[in-house]
């Protein structure tokens, strides 16, 4: 039998590094979070070759005292905890004390640091966990880390890294998430000499969203805010038109920490249920503030996974908040007739510099001078924003401080062209303030023009043109009517003669009897007819006239893999399928009176903008866009 022995410290460090340092993005995450914990207001991250040959991270934080530097690289050394009791109220991003030790054990690290009170800085070299040099040097306040040749002494791990481009993409994604979670810090990310991200640190989340995701995303956001017992939520969610085929657009932060949570992802996606097509995922940037006693961040070494003490309440309240926010806004999709770049493309940052944090005071003075010179009107706000941006660009180039004089220029358009974010962006900048189409107040002013292709109803209202898909509209009307009756137990049944006879397998019979109460709530009347036969003598009134036998068979087939607690959700999904079969189809001529009634019924719905499967019910086009297409406006 092999003898048991204690591993040496070098081997222990490399094993620990495998838990903390998975790839170059892990190094960037740990060191950037340390910079934030050090109260930095500006952090620059520069990488080469995907971070494998060089990672340089510079901050203007508090720095490290000379006598503390070697200790900082010991395993489990930290300035953020003093006892086990502190684990219950962790407010910093890093706390385990494993990061520096783990990084140094698998790379060549150089650190230059200086505290504000020190006359000189310190330079520290450590390679493969072995201290090489500690000397005094001249340095600015803050800390700079240079991490070279990652995994140079663990080649087996290095060969599992992906291409430099892919590793750089991981780091870019991480930097974007961190920038969204700490809007009061200016972040700059440089990849192989090119600036890929630069935020201003002005504490405005919308500016950073615009900066990272571009104008089209920022123009289709809804602000979200809620206060609940034990936690609060704030941030932005996208209109259903802003969707992707994966969860990359979902970002959520717990007490400033970017995490991944299947619970929160499910709450977000269930909140969008009925507003978005299946297999599509929404845009969300959410800051969730929780009592430290209600969350455990000490679950995994990378601190990306959390455990919540009351998961059910968090899920329910967050999902309801998202649904309520969506229901408060008219969500009719605009038809874009312009030919331009893909909306997912973010602005380029290679040509335009963004003011560093120390320029804020000068820009604030410039803001005041512009306001003093001119009475406050919208056109002067445009001049102000453009002037602040242009003034910052000219200062970077060593030119005059004078702002640009162009009050007619749209500041948001200028920002999109130049690549710089708007200095003061808000949802009001993107909201046209249009009157709702689907409201009792505006209903008398609708003008139905006619029907297109026997499927789409054309409506004119104010300066917009609307198209309503009669099939999608009708199935949504049926869906919500059926669900309302289901919840309020007001179903009416329609007797059918002769009854439908179902021949069920033993498994189908078990499922039917298990969920018979759900069928009865829907309005079905089903009785045992003898042997394996069952008689269906009534169906829900609003589904009368369709093939009841196939509908019930489909319902039973969908019940096999669920538990009792999932029944209401499953019933809702199956009702959506039923509604499709009962709804009026395309290429079916409706009378004008029937179209008027359809619009009246849409007004009464909680979510009249999307069918049960997430397809749009209504789309619109502005008069302005139509006139541009006909070249009446150039």
Coordinates of C-alpha atoms in Angstrom, one line a residue:
X1 CA 0.0 0.0 0.0
X2 CA 1.4 3.5 -0.9
X3 CA 2.5 5.5 2.1
X4 CA 0.5 8.6 3.1
X5 CA 2.5 11.8 3.2
X6 CA 1.9 15.5 3.5
X7 CA 2.3 17.5 0.3
X8 CA 4.9 20.2 0.1
X9 CA 3.8 23.9 0.0
X10 CA 4.6 24.4 -3.7
X11 CA 2.4 21.5 -4.7
X12 CA -0.4 22.7 -2.4
X13 CA -0.3 26.2 -3.9
X14 CA -0.5 24.8 -7.5
X15 CA -3.5 22.6 -6.5
X16 CA -5.2 25.6 -4.9
X17 CA -4.4 27.7 -8.0
X18 CA -6.4 25.2 -10.1
X19 CA -9.5 26.1 -8.1
X20 CA -9.1 29.9 -8.3
X21 CA -7.2 30.4 -11.6
X22 CA -8.9 28.6 -14.3
X23 CA -7.9 30.8 -17.2
X24 CA -6.6 34.4 -17.8
X25 CA -10.0 35.9 -17.1
X26 CA -9.8 34.4 -13.6
X27 CA -6.7 36.5 -13.0
X28 CA -8.3 39.6 -14.3
X29 CA -11.4 39.1 -12.2
X30 CA -9.5 38.6 -8.9
X31 CA -7.1 41.5 -9.4
X32 CA -9.8 43.9 -10.7
X33 CA -12.0 43.0 -7.7
X34 CA -9.0 43.7 -5.4
X35 CA -8.6 47.1 -7.0
X36 CA -12.3 47.9 -6.4
X37 CA -12.0 46.8 -2.8
X38 CA -9.0 49.1 -2.5
X39 CA -11.3 52.1 -3.3
X40 CA -9.9 52.7 -6.8
X41 CA -11.9 55.2 -9.0
X42 CA -10.0 54.2 -12.1
X43 CA -8.8 50.8 -13.2
X44 CA -7.0 49.9 -16.5
X45 CA -6.6 46.3 -17.7
X46 CA -4.3 45.6 -20.5
X47 CA -3.7 42.1 -22.0
X48 CA -1.6 40.6 -24.8
X49 CA -2.2 37.2 -26.5
X50 CA -5.4 36.6 -24.6
X51 CA -3.7 37.3 -21.3
X52 CA -1.3 34.3 -21.6
X53 CA 1.9 36.4 -22.0
X54 CA 0.9 39.6 -20.2
X55 CA -1.8 41.0 -18.0
X56 CA -1.3 44.5 -16.6
X57 CA -3.8 45.9 -14.1
X58 CA -3.3 49.4 -12.8
X59 CA -5.5 51.2 -10.2
X60 CA -5.4 54.4 -8.2
X61 CA -6.5 52.7 -5.0
X62 CA -5.1 52.9 -1.5
X63 CA -2.0 50.7 -2.2
X64 CA -0.2 48.3 0.1
X65 CA 2.3 49.2 2.9
X66 CA 5.8 47.9 2.2
X67 CA 5.9 45.6 5.2
X68 CA 2.6 44.1 4.2
X69 CA 3.6 43.1 0.7
X70 CA 5.1 39.6 1.3
X71 CA 2.2 38.8 3.7
X72 CA -0.3 39.6 1.0
X73 CA 1.0 36.7 -1.1
X74 CA 0.6 34.1 1.7
X75 CA -2.2 31.7 1.4
X76 CA -5.4 32.8 3.2
X77 CA -4.0 36.2 4.1
X78 CA -6.6 38.9 3.8
X79 CA -7.4 42.4 5.0
X80 CA -11.2 41.8 4.7
X81 CA -11.8 39.2 7.5
X82 CA -10.8 39.0 11.1
X83 CA -12.8 36.1 12.4
X84 CA -15.3 33.4 11.2
X85 CA -18.2 35.6 12.3
X86 CA -17.2 38.1 9.5
X87 CA -18.2 35.6 6.9
X88 CA -21.9 36.3 7.7
X89 CA -21.6 40.0 6.7
X90 CA -19.1 40.1 3.8
X91 CA -19.3 43.3 1.9
X92 CA -16.1 43.2 -0.1
X93 CA -15.7 41.3 -3.4
X94 CA -12.6 39.4 -2.4
X95 CA -12.2 37.8 1.0
X96 CA -10.7 34.3 0.8
X97 CA -7.0 35.4 0.6
X98 CA -6.3 32.8 -2.0
X99 CA -6.0 35.0 -5.2
X100 CA -2.5 36.5 -5.0
X101 CA -1.0 33.3 -3.7
X102 CA -2.7 31.2 -6.4
X103 CA -1.8 33.6 -9.2
X104 CA 1.9 33.9 -8.1
X105 CA 2.3 30.1 -8.0
X106 CA 1.5 29.7 -11.7
X107 CA 3.0 32.8 -13.2
X108 CA 5.7 35.5 -13.0
X109 CA 4.3 38.4 -11.0
X110 CA 5.6 42.0 -10.7
X111 CA 3.8 44.4 -8.4
X112 CA 4.5 48.1 -8.0
X113 CA 2.5 49.8 -5.2
X114 CA 2.4 53.0 -3.2
X115 CA 0.2 54.3 -0.4
X116 CA -0.8 57.9 -0.3
X117 CA 1.2 58.5 2.9
X118 CA 4.4 56.9 1.6
X119 CA 7.2 59.0 0.1
X120 CA 8.2 56.2 -2.3
X121 CA 6.7 53.1 -3.7
X122 CA 7.7 49.4 -3.6
X123 CA 8.5 46.9 -6.4
X124 CA 8.0 43.2 -5.6
X125 CA 8.9 40.2 -7.8
X126 CA 7.6 36.7 -7.2
X127 CA 7.8 33.8 -9.6
X128 CA 6.2 30.4 -9.2
X129 CA 5.5 31.3 -5.6
X130 CA 9.1 32.1 -4.8
X131 CA 10.0 35.6 -3.7
X132 CA 12.7 37.2 -6.0
X133 CA 13.0 40.9 -5.1
X134 CA 11.5 43.6 -2.9
X135 CA 12.9 47.1 -3.5
X136 CA 12.0 50.8 -3.2
X137 CA 11.0 52.7 -6.4
X138 CA 9.3 55.9 -7.5
X139 CA 5.6 55.2 -8.2
X140 CA 2.2 57.0 -8.3
X141 CA -0.4 56.2 -5.7
X142 CA -2.1 52.9 -6.2
X143 CA -1.1 49.5 -7.4
X144 CA 0.1 48.0 -10.7
X145 CA 0.2 44.2 -11.3
X146 CA 2.1 42.6 -14.2
X147 CA 1.3 38.9 -14.6
X148 CA 3.5 37.3 -17.2
X149 CA 3.6 33.9 -18.8
X150 CA 0.6 32.4 -17.1
X151 CA 0.9 28.6 -16.4
X152 CA 4.5 28.7 -17.5
X153 CA 5.3 26.0 -14.9
X154 CA 2.1 24.0 -15.4
X155 CA 2.2 23.3 -19.1
X156 CA -0.5 20.7 -18.9
X157 CA -3.0 23.4 -17.8
X158 CA -1.7 25.8 -20.4
X159 CA -2.4 23.5 -23.3
X160 CA -6.1 23.4 -22.3
X161 CA -6.5 27.1 -22.9
X162 CA -8.4 28.2 -26.0
X163 CA -7.1 30.5 -28.7
X164 CA -5.8 34.0 -27.7
X165 CA -8.9 35.5 -29.4
X166 CA -11.3 33.4 -27.4
X167 CA -9.5 34.0 -24.1
X168 CA -9.5 37.7 -24.8
X169 CA -13.3 37.5 -25.4
X170 CA -13.7 35.9 -22.0
X171 CA -11.8 38.8 -20.4
X172 CA -13.8 41.4 -22.4
X173 CA -17.1 39.8 -21.2
X174 CA -15.9 39.8 -17.6
X175 CA -14.8 43.5 -17.8
X176 CA -18.2 44.5 -19.2
X177 CA -20.0 42.8 -16.3
X178 CA -17.7 44.4 -13.8
X179 CA -18.2 47.8 -15.4
X180 CA -22.0 47.3 -15.2
X181 CA -21.8 46.4 -11.5
X182 CA -19.5 49.4 -10.5
X183 CA -20.6 52.4 -12.4
X184 CA -18.7 54.7 -10.1
X185 CA -15.4 53.4 -11.3
X186 CA -13.8 54.3 -14.7
X187 CA -12.7 51.1 -16.4
X188 CA -10.4 50.9 -19.4
X189 CA -9.7 47.6 -21.2
X190 CA -6.9 47.3 -23.8
X191 CA -6.4 44.2 -25.9
X192 CA -3.2 44.0 -27.9
X193 CA -2.9 47.8 -27.9
X194 CA -6.5 48.6 -28.9
X195 CA -9.0 50.1 -26.5
X196 CA -12.0 47.9 -26.4
X197 CA -13.8 49.4 -23.4
X198 CA -13.6 52.7 -21.6
X199 CA -16.3 53.9 -19.2
X200 CA -16.5 57.3 -17.5
X201 CA -17.2 56.3 -13.9
X202 CA -20.1 58.8 -13.7
X203 CA -22.3 56.4 -11.7
X204 CA -24.9 56.2 -14.4
X205 CA -25.8 52.7 -15.3
X206 CA -27.6 53.7 -18.5
X207 CA -24.4 55.3 -19.8
X208 CA -22.5 52.1 -19.3
X209 CA -25.2 50.0 -21.0
X210 CA -25.2 52.4 -23.9
X211 CA -21.4 52.2 -24.0
X212 CA -21.3 48.3 -24.0
X213 CA -24.4 47.3 -25.9
X214 CA -25.0 50.3 -28.2
X215 CA -27.7 52.7 -28.9
X216 CA -30.4 50.3 -30.2
X217 CA -30.3 48.3 -26.9
X218 CA -30.3 51.5 -24.7
X219 CA -33.3 52.8 -26.7
X220 CA -35.4 49.8 -25.8
X221 CA -35.0 49.6 -22.0
X222 CA -37.4 49.8 -19.1
X223 CA -36.3 51.0 -15.7
X224 CA -37.1 48.5 -12.9
X225 CA -37.1 49.2 -9.2
X226 CA -38.6 47.4 -6.2
X227 CA -38.3 47.2 -2.4
X228 CA -39.1 44.0 -0.6
X229 CA -38.6 42.5 2.8
X230 CA -34.9 41.6 3.0
X231 CA -33.9 42.8 -0.4
X232 CA -34.3 45.4 -3.1
X233 CA -33.9 45.4 -6.9
X234 CA -33.0 48.2 -9.4
X235 CA -31.7 48.4 -12.9
X236 CA -33.0 48.0 -16.5
X237 CA -34.7 45.3 -18.4
X238 CA -35.1 45.2 -22.2
X239 CA -38.4 45.3 -24.1
X240 CA -39.2 41.9 -25.6
X241 CA -37.8 43.1 -29.0
X242 CA -34.3 43.0 -27.4
X243 CA -33.8 39.3 -27.2
X244 CA -31.1 36.7 -28.0
X245 CA -30.8 33.0 -28.4
X246 CA -28.7 32.6 -25.2
X247 CA -28.4 34.1 -21.7
X248 CA -25.4 36.4 -22.5
X249 CA -27.6 39.5 -22.2
X250 CA -28.7 38.6 -18.6
X251 CA -26.5 40.3 -16.0
X252 CA -27.4 40.3 -12.3
X253 CA -25.3 41.4 -9.3
X254 CA -25.8 40.6 -5.7
X255 CA -24.4 43.4 -3.5
X256 CA -22.1 44.5 -6.3
X257 CA -20.9 40.9 -7.1
X258 CA -21.5 39.4 -10.5
X259 CA -22.8 35.9 -10.1
X260 CA -24.5 33.1 -12.0
X261 CA -27.7 31.7 -10.5
X262 CA -30.2 29.4 -12.1
X263 CA -32.8 30.7 -9.6
X264 CA -32.4 34.3 -10.7
X265 CA -32.3 33.3 -14.4
X266 CA -35.5 31.4 -14.0
X267 CA -37.2 34.3 -12.2
X268 CA -36.2 36.7 -15.0
X269 CA -37.3 34.4 -17.8
X270 CA -40.6 33.4 -16.1
X271 CA -41.2 37.2 -15.6
X272 CA -41.0 37.5 -19.4
X273 CA -43.2 34.4 -20.0
X274 CA -45.8 35.3 -22.6
X275 CA -43.9 38.4 -23.7
X276 CA -41.2 36.6 -25.7
X277 CA -40.9 33.8 -28.1
X278 CA -39.9 30.4 -26.9
X279 CA -36.1 29.7 -26.9
X280 CA -35.4 33.4 -26.7
X281 CA -33.8 35.1 -23.7
X282 CA -34.3 38.7 -22.5
X283 CA -31.9 41.6 -21.7
X284 CA -31.5 42.4 -18.1
X285 CA -29.0 44.3 -15.9
X286 CA -30.2 44.0 -12.3
X287 CA -28.6 45.1 -9.0
X288 CA -30.0 43.1 -6.2
X289 CA -29.1 44.3 -2.7
X290 CA -29.5 41.6 0.0
X291 CA -29.0 41.6 3.7
X292 CA -25.6 39.9 4.2
X293 CA -27.2 37.4 6.6
X294 CA -29.5 36.1 3.9
X295 CA -26.9 35.1 1.4
X296 CA -23.8 32.8 1.5
X297 CA -21.0 33.9 -0.9
X298 CA -18.5 31.3 0.5
X299 CA -19.8 28.5 -1.7
X300 CA -17.1 28.2 -4.3
X301 CA -13.5 29.5 -4.6
X302 CA -14.4 31.7 -7.7
X303 CA -17.2 33.3 -5.7
X304 CA -19.5 33.1 -8.8
X305 CA -22.1 30.9 -7.0
X306 CA -24.3 32.0 -4.1
X307 CA -26.8 30.4 -1.8
X308 CA -29.9 32.2 -0.6
X309 CA -31.7 31.6 2.6
X310 CA -35.2 32.3 1.2
X311 CA -35.1 31.3 -2.5
X312 CA -38.9 31.1 -2.9
X313 CA -39.5 34.7 -1.9
X314 CA -36.7 36.0 -4.0
X315 CA -37.9 34.1 -7.1
X316 CA -41.5 35.1 -6.7
X317 CA -41.0 38.8 -6.0
X318 CA -38.4 39.2 -8.8
X319 CA -40.5 37.4 -11.3
X320 CA -43.6 39.4 -10.4
X321 CA -41.7 42.7 -10.5
X322 CA -40.5 42.0 -14.0
X323 CA -43.9 41.1 -15.2
X324 CA -45.5 44.1 -13.6
X325 CA -42.9 46.4 -15.2
X326 CA -43.5 44.9 -18.7
X327 CA -47.3 45.3 -18.3
X328 CA -47.0 49.0 -17.5
X329 CA -45.5 49.9 -20.9
X330 CA -46.9 49.6 -24.4
X331 CA -44.7 47.1 -26.2
X332 CA -45.6 47.4 -29.8
X333 CA -42.6 46.6 -32.0
X334 CA -41.5 49.3 -34.4
X335 CA -40.7 48.4 -38.0
X336 CA -37.3 49.7 -38.9
X337 CA -37.0 50.6 -42.5
X338 CA -33.4 52.0 -42.3
X339 CA -30.4 50.1 -43.7
X340 CA -27.7 50.3 -41.0
X341 CA -25.3 48.2 -39.0
X342 CA -26.6 45.4 -36.8
X343 CA -28.1 46.7 -33.6
X344 CA -25.9 44.4 -31.5
X345 CA -22.8 46.2 -32.5
X346 CA -21.4 48.5 -29.8
X347 CA -19.6 51.7 -30.7
X348 CA -15.9 51.5 -31.5
X349 CA -13.6 53.1 -28.9
X350 CA -10.4 53.1 -31.0
X351 CA -10.6 56.7 -32.2
X352 CA -12.3 58.6 -29.4
X353 CA -11.0 59.0 -25.8
X354 CA -13.3 59.4 -22.9
X355 CA -12.6 61.7 -19.9
X356 CA -10.7 60.2 -17.1
X357 CA -12.2 60.5 -13.5
X358 CA -9.9 63.4 -12.6
X359 CA -11.5 65.5 -15.4
X360 CA -14.9 65.4 -13.8
X361 CA -14.4 68.7 -11.9
X362 CA -13.4 70.5 -15.1
X363 CA -16.4 69.1 -17.0
X364 CA -18.8 70.1 -14.2
X365 CA -17.4 73.7 -14.3
X366 CA -18.0 73.6 -18.1
X367 CA -21.5 72.4 -17.5
X368 CA -22.2 75.3 -15.1
X369 CA -20.8 77.9 -17.5
X370 CA -23.0 76.7 -20.4
X371 CA -26.1 76.9 -18.2
X372 CA -25.1 80.3 -17.0
X373 CA -24.7 81.7 -20.5
X374 CA -28.0 80.4 -21.8
X375 CA -31.6 80.0 -20.4
X376 CA -32.4 76.3 -19.9
X377 CA -34.1 74.9 -23.0
X378 CA -33.9 71.5 -24.7
X379 CA -31.7 72.9 -27.4
X380 CA -29.1 74.1 -24.9
X381 CA -29.1 70.8 -23.2
X382 CA -28.1 69.3 -26.6
X383 CA -25.4 72.0 -26.8
X384 CA -24.2 71.2 -23.3
X385 CA -23.8 67.5 -23.9
X386 CA -22.1 67.9 -27.3
X387 CA -19.9 70.6 -25.7
X388 CA -18.8 68.3 -22.9
X389 CA -18.0 65.5 -25.2
X390 CA -16.2 67.7 -27.8
X391 CA -14.3 69.6 -25.0
X392 CA -13.0 66.4 -23.6
X393 CA -11.8 65.1 -27.0
X394 CA -10.0 68.4 -27.6
X395 CA -8.3 68.4 -24.2
X396 CA -7.1 64.8 -24.9
X397 CA -5.6 66.2 -28.1
X398 CA -4.0 69.2 -26.3
X399 CA -6.3 71.8 -27.8
X400 CA -8.5 74.5 -26.4
X401 CA -11.2 74.0 -23.7
X402 CA -13.8 75.8 -25.7
X403 CA -16.9 73.6 -26.2
X404 CA -18.5 73.0 -29.7
X405 CA -21.2 75.5 -30.6
X406 CA -23.8 73.3 -32.3
X407 CA -27.2 73.5 -30.5
X408 CA -29.1 71.8 -33.3
X409 CA -27.0 68.6 -33.2
X410 CA -28.6 65.6 -31.5
X411 CA -26.2 64.6 -28.7
X412 CA -27.2 60.9 -28.8
X413 CA -26.6 60.7 -32.5
X414 CA -23.2 62.4 -32.1
X415 CA -22.3 60.0 -29.4
X416 CA -23.3 57.0 -31.5
X417 CA -21.2 58.3 -34.5
X418 CA -18.1 59.2 -32.4
X419 CA -18.1 56.1 -30.1
X420 CA -18.4 58.2 -26.9
X421 CA -21.2 57.7 -24.5
X422 CA -23.7 60.5 -23.8
X423 CA -22.6 62.5 -20.8
X424 CA -26.1 62.6 -19.3
X425 CA -28.3 59.9 -20.8
X426 CA -31.7 58.9 -19.5
X427 CA -34.6 56.9 -20.6
X428 CA -36.3 60.2 -21.5
X429 CA -33.7 60.6 -24.2
X430 CA -35.0 57.5 -25.9
X431 CA -38.7 57.7 -25.1
X432 CA -40.8 59.5 -27.7
X433 CA -43.6 60.0 -25.2
X434 CA -46.3 58.6 -27.6
X435 CA -49.9 58.1 -26.5
X436 CA -50.8 54.5 -26.1
X437 CA -52.7 52.8 -28.9
X438 CA -54.4 50.3 -26.6
X439 CA -56.1 52.5 -24.0
X440 CA -59.8 53.4 -23.3
X441 CA -58.9 57.1 -23.8
X442 CA -57.5 56.7 -27.3
X443 CA -59.8 54.0 -28.6
X444 CA -62.3 56.4 -30.2
X445 CA -59.5 58.0 -32.3
X446 CA -58.5 54.7 -34.0
X447 CA -59.2 54.5 -37.7
X448 CA -59.4 51.0 -39.2
X449 CA -58.2 51.3 -42.8
X450 CA -58.8 47.7 -43.9
X451 CA -57.5 44.2 -44.0
X452 CA -54.3 43.0 -45.8
X453 CA -53.9 39.5 -47.2
X454 CA -57.0 38.4 -45.2
X455 CA -54.8 38.3 -42.1
X456 CA -53.6 41.7 -41.0
X457 CA -55.8 44.6 -39.9
X458 CA -54.5 48.1 -40.7
X459 CA -55.1 50.9 -38.2
X460 CA -54.1 54.5 -38.4
X461 CA -53.7 56.4 -35.1
X462 CA -52.1 59.9 -34.8
X463 CA -48.8 59.8 -36.7
X464 CA -48.4 56.0 -36.7
X465 CA -49.5 53.1 -38.8
X466 CA -50.3 49.8 -37.1
X467 CA -50.7 46.2 -38.3
X468 CA -52.6 43.7 -36.1
X469 CA -52.2 40.0 -36.8
X470 CA -55.8 38.7 -36.3
X471 CA -54.7 35.1 -35.5
X472 CA -52.1 36.2 -32.9
X473 CA -54.6 38.7 -31.4
X474 CA -57.4 36.2 -31.2
X475 CA -55.4 33.4 -29.7
X476 CA -54.1 35.8 -27.0
X477 CA -57.6 37.0 -26.3
X478 CA -58.7 33.3 -25.9
X479 CA -55.7 32.5 -23.8
X480 CA -56.2 35.3 -21.3
X481 CA -59.9 34.8 -21.1
X482 CA -59.3 31.1 -20.4
X483 CA -56.7 31.8 -17.8
X484 CA -58.8 34.4 -16.1
X485 CA -61.7 32.0 -15.9
X486 CA -59.3 29.3 -14.6
X487 CA -58.1 31.5 -11.8
X488 CA -61.5 32.8 -10.9
X489 CA -63.2 29.4 -11.3
X490 CA -65.8 30.9 -13.7
X491 CA -65.6 28.3 -16.5
X492 CA -68.7 27.6 -18.5
X493 CA -69.0 24.3 -20.3
X494 CA -70.6 23.5 -23.6
X495 CA -72.3 20.1 -23.8
X496 CA -71.5 18.0 -26.8
X497 CA -73.6 15.2 -28.3
X498 CA -72.7 12.5 -28.9
X499 CA -69.9 12.5 -26.2
X500 CA -66.3 11.9 -27.2
X501 CA -65.0 8.4 -26.3
X502 CA -61.4 8.2 -25.3
X503 CA -59.5 4.8 -25.1
X504 CA -56.6 5.3 -22.7
X505 CA -53.6 3.2 -21.8
X506 CA -53.0 2.4 -18.1
X507 CA -50.4 5.2 -17.9
X508 CA -52.7 7.7 -19.5
X509 CA -55.5 6.7 -17.2
X510 CA -53.3 7.3 -14.2
X511 CA -52.4 10.7 -15.4
X512 CA -56.0 11.7 -16.2
X513 CA -57.2 10.7 -12.7
X514 CA -54.2 12.4 -11.1
X515 CA -55.0 15.7 -12.8
X516 CA -58.8 15.4 -13.3
X517 CA -59.4 18.4 -11.0
X518 CA -57.4 20.6 -13.4
X519 CA -59.5 19.4 -16.4
X520 CA -62.7 20.1 -14.5
X521 CA -61.5 23.6 -13.6
X522 CA -61.0 24.2 -17.3
X523 CA -64.6 23.2 -18.1
X524 CA -64.2 19.6 -19.2
X525 CA -66.7 17.0 -18.0
X526 CA -65.0 13.6 -18.1
X527 CA -66.5 10.3 -16.7
X528 CA -65.4 6.7 -16.6
X529 CA -67.3 4.8 -19.3
X530 CA -66.1 1.3 -18.4
X531 CA -62.8 -0.6 -18.8
X532 CA -60.2 1.7 -20.3
X533 CA -62.9 3.9 -22.0
X534 CA -63.7 7.5 -20.8
X535 CA -66.5 9.7 -21.9
X536 CA -66.1 13.5 -22.6
X537 CA -69.5 15.1 -22.5
X538 CA -68.6 18.8 -22.2
X539 CA -65.7 21.0 -23.2
X540 CA -64.9 24.7 -22.3
X541 CA -67.4 27.0 -24.1
X542 CA -64.8 29.1 -25.8
X543 CA -63.1 26.0 -27.3
X544 CA -66.4 24.5 -28.6
X545 CA -66.3 23.3 -32.2
X546 CA -62.7 22.1 -32.3
X547 CA -61.4 18.5 -32.2
X548 CA -61.9 17.7 -28.5
X549 CA -60.4 14.2 -28.7
X550 CA -57.0 15.3 -30.1
X551 CA -56.9 18.3 -27.7
X552 CA -57.5 16.1 -24.6
X553 CA -54.9 13.6 -25.9
X554 CA -52.4 16.4 -26.2
X555 CA -53.1 17.6 -22.7
X556 CA -52.6 14.1 -21.2
X557 CA -49.4 13.6 -23.2
X558 CA -47.9 16.8 -21.7
X559 CA -48.6 15.7 -18.1
X560 CA -46.3 12.7 -18.0
X561 CA -43.0 14.4 -16.9
X562 CA -44.2 16.9 -14.4
X563 CA -44.8 17.0 -10.6
X564 CA -48.0 18.2 -8.9
X565 CA -46.6 21.6 -8.0
X566 CA -45.8 22.3 -11.7
X567 CA -49.4 21.7 -12.8
X568 CA -50.6 25.3 -13.0
X569 CA -47.7 26.2 -15.2
X570 CA -48.2 23.2 -17.4
X571 CA -51.9 23.9 -17.7
X572 CA -51.1 27.4 -18.9
X573 CA -48.7 26.1 -21.5
X574 CA -51.3 23.6 -22.8
X575 CA -54.0 26.2 -22.9
X576 CA -51.8 28.3 -25.1
X577 CA -51.7 25.4 -27.5
X578 CA -55.5 25.0 -27.3
X579 CA -56.0 28.7 -27.9
X580 CA -54.0 28.4 -31.2
X581 CA -56.4 25.7 -32.5
X582 CA -59.5 27.7 -31.6
X583 CA -58.4 31.1 -32.8
X584 CA -59.4 32.5 -36.1
X585 CA -56.8 31.7 -38.8
X586 CA -55.0 33.9 -41.3
X587 CA -56.6 34.3 -44.7
X588 CA -60.0 34.5 -43.0
X589 CA -62.1 37.5 -43.8
X590 CA -63.4 39.2 -40.7
X591 CA -66.1 41.9 -40.9
X592 CA -65.2 45.4 -39.7
X593 CA -67.5 44.9 -36.7
X594 CA -65.5 41.7 -35.8
X595 CA -62.3 43.6 -36.1
X596 CA -63.6 46.4 -33.9
X597 CA -64.6 43.9 -31.3
X598 CA -61.2 42.2 -31.5
X599 CA -59.5 45.6 -30.7
X600 CA -62.0 46.2 -27.8
X601 CA -61.1 42.8 -26.4
X602 CA -57.3 43.5 -26.7
X603 CA -57.8 46.6 -24.5
X604 CA -58.9 44.3 -21.6
X605 CA -55.9 42.1 -21.6
X606 CA -52.9 42.2 -19.2
X607 CA -50.5 41.6 -22.1
X608 CA -52.1 42.4 -25.5
X609 CA -48.7 42.8 -27.3
X610 CA -47.6 39.1 -27.7
X611 CA -49.4 35.9 -28.4
X612 CA -49.1 32.9 -26.0
X613 CA -45.9 31.8 -27.8
X614 CA -44.3 35.2 -27.7
X615 CA -44.9 36.3 -31.3
X616 CA -45.9 40.0 -31.7
X617 CA -49.6 40.8 -32.0
X618 CA -49.1 44.4 -33.3
X619 CA -46.3 46.2 -35.1
X620 CA -46.1 49.8 -36.0
X621 CA -44.3 52.3 -38.3
X622 CA -44.1 56.0 -37.9
X623 CA -45.3 58.5 -40.5
X624 CA -41.7 59.9 -40.4
X625 CA -40.2 56.5 -41.4
X626 CA -42.7 56.0 -44.2
X627 CA -42.0 59.5 -45.6
X628 CA -38.3 58.8 -45.5
X629 CA -38.9 55.6 -47.5
X630 CA -40.7 57.6 -50.1
X631 CA -37.9 60.2 -50.1
X632 CA -40.3 63.0 -49.0
X633 CA -37.8 63.5 -46.2
X634 CA -34.1 63.4 -47.0

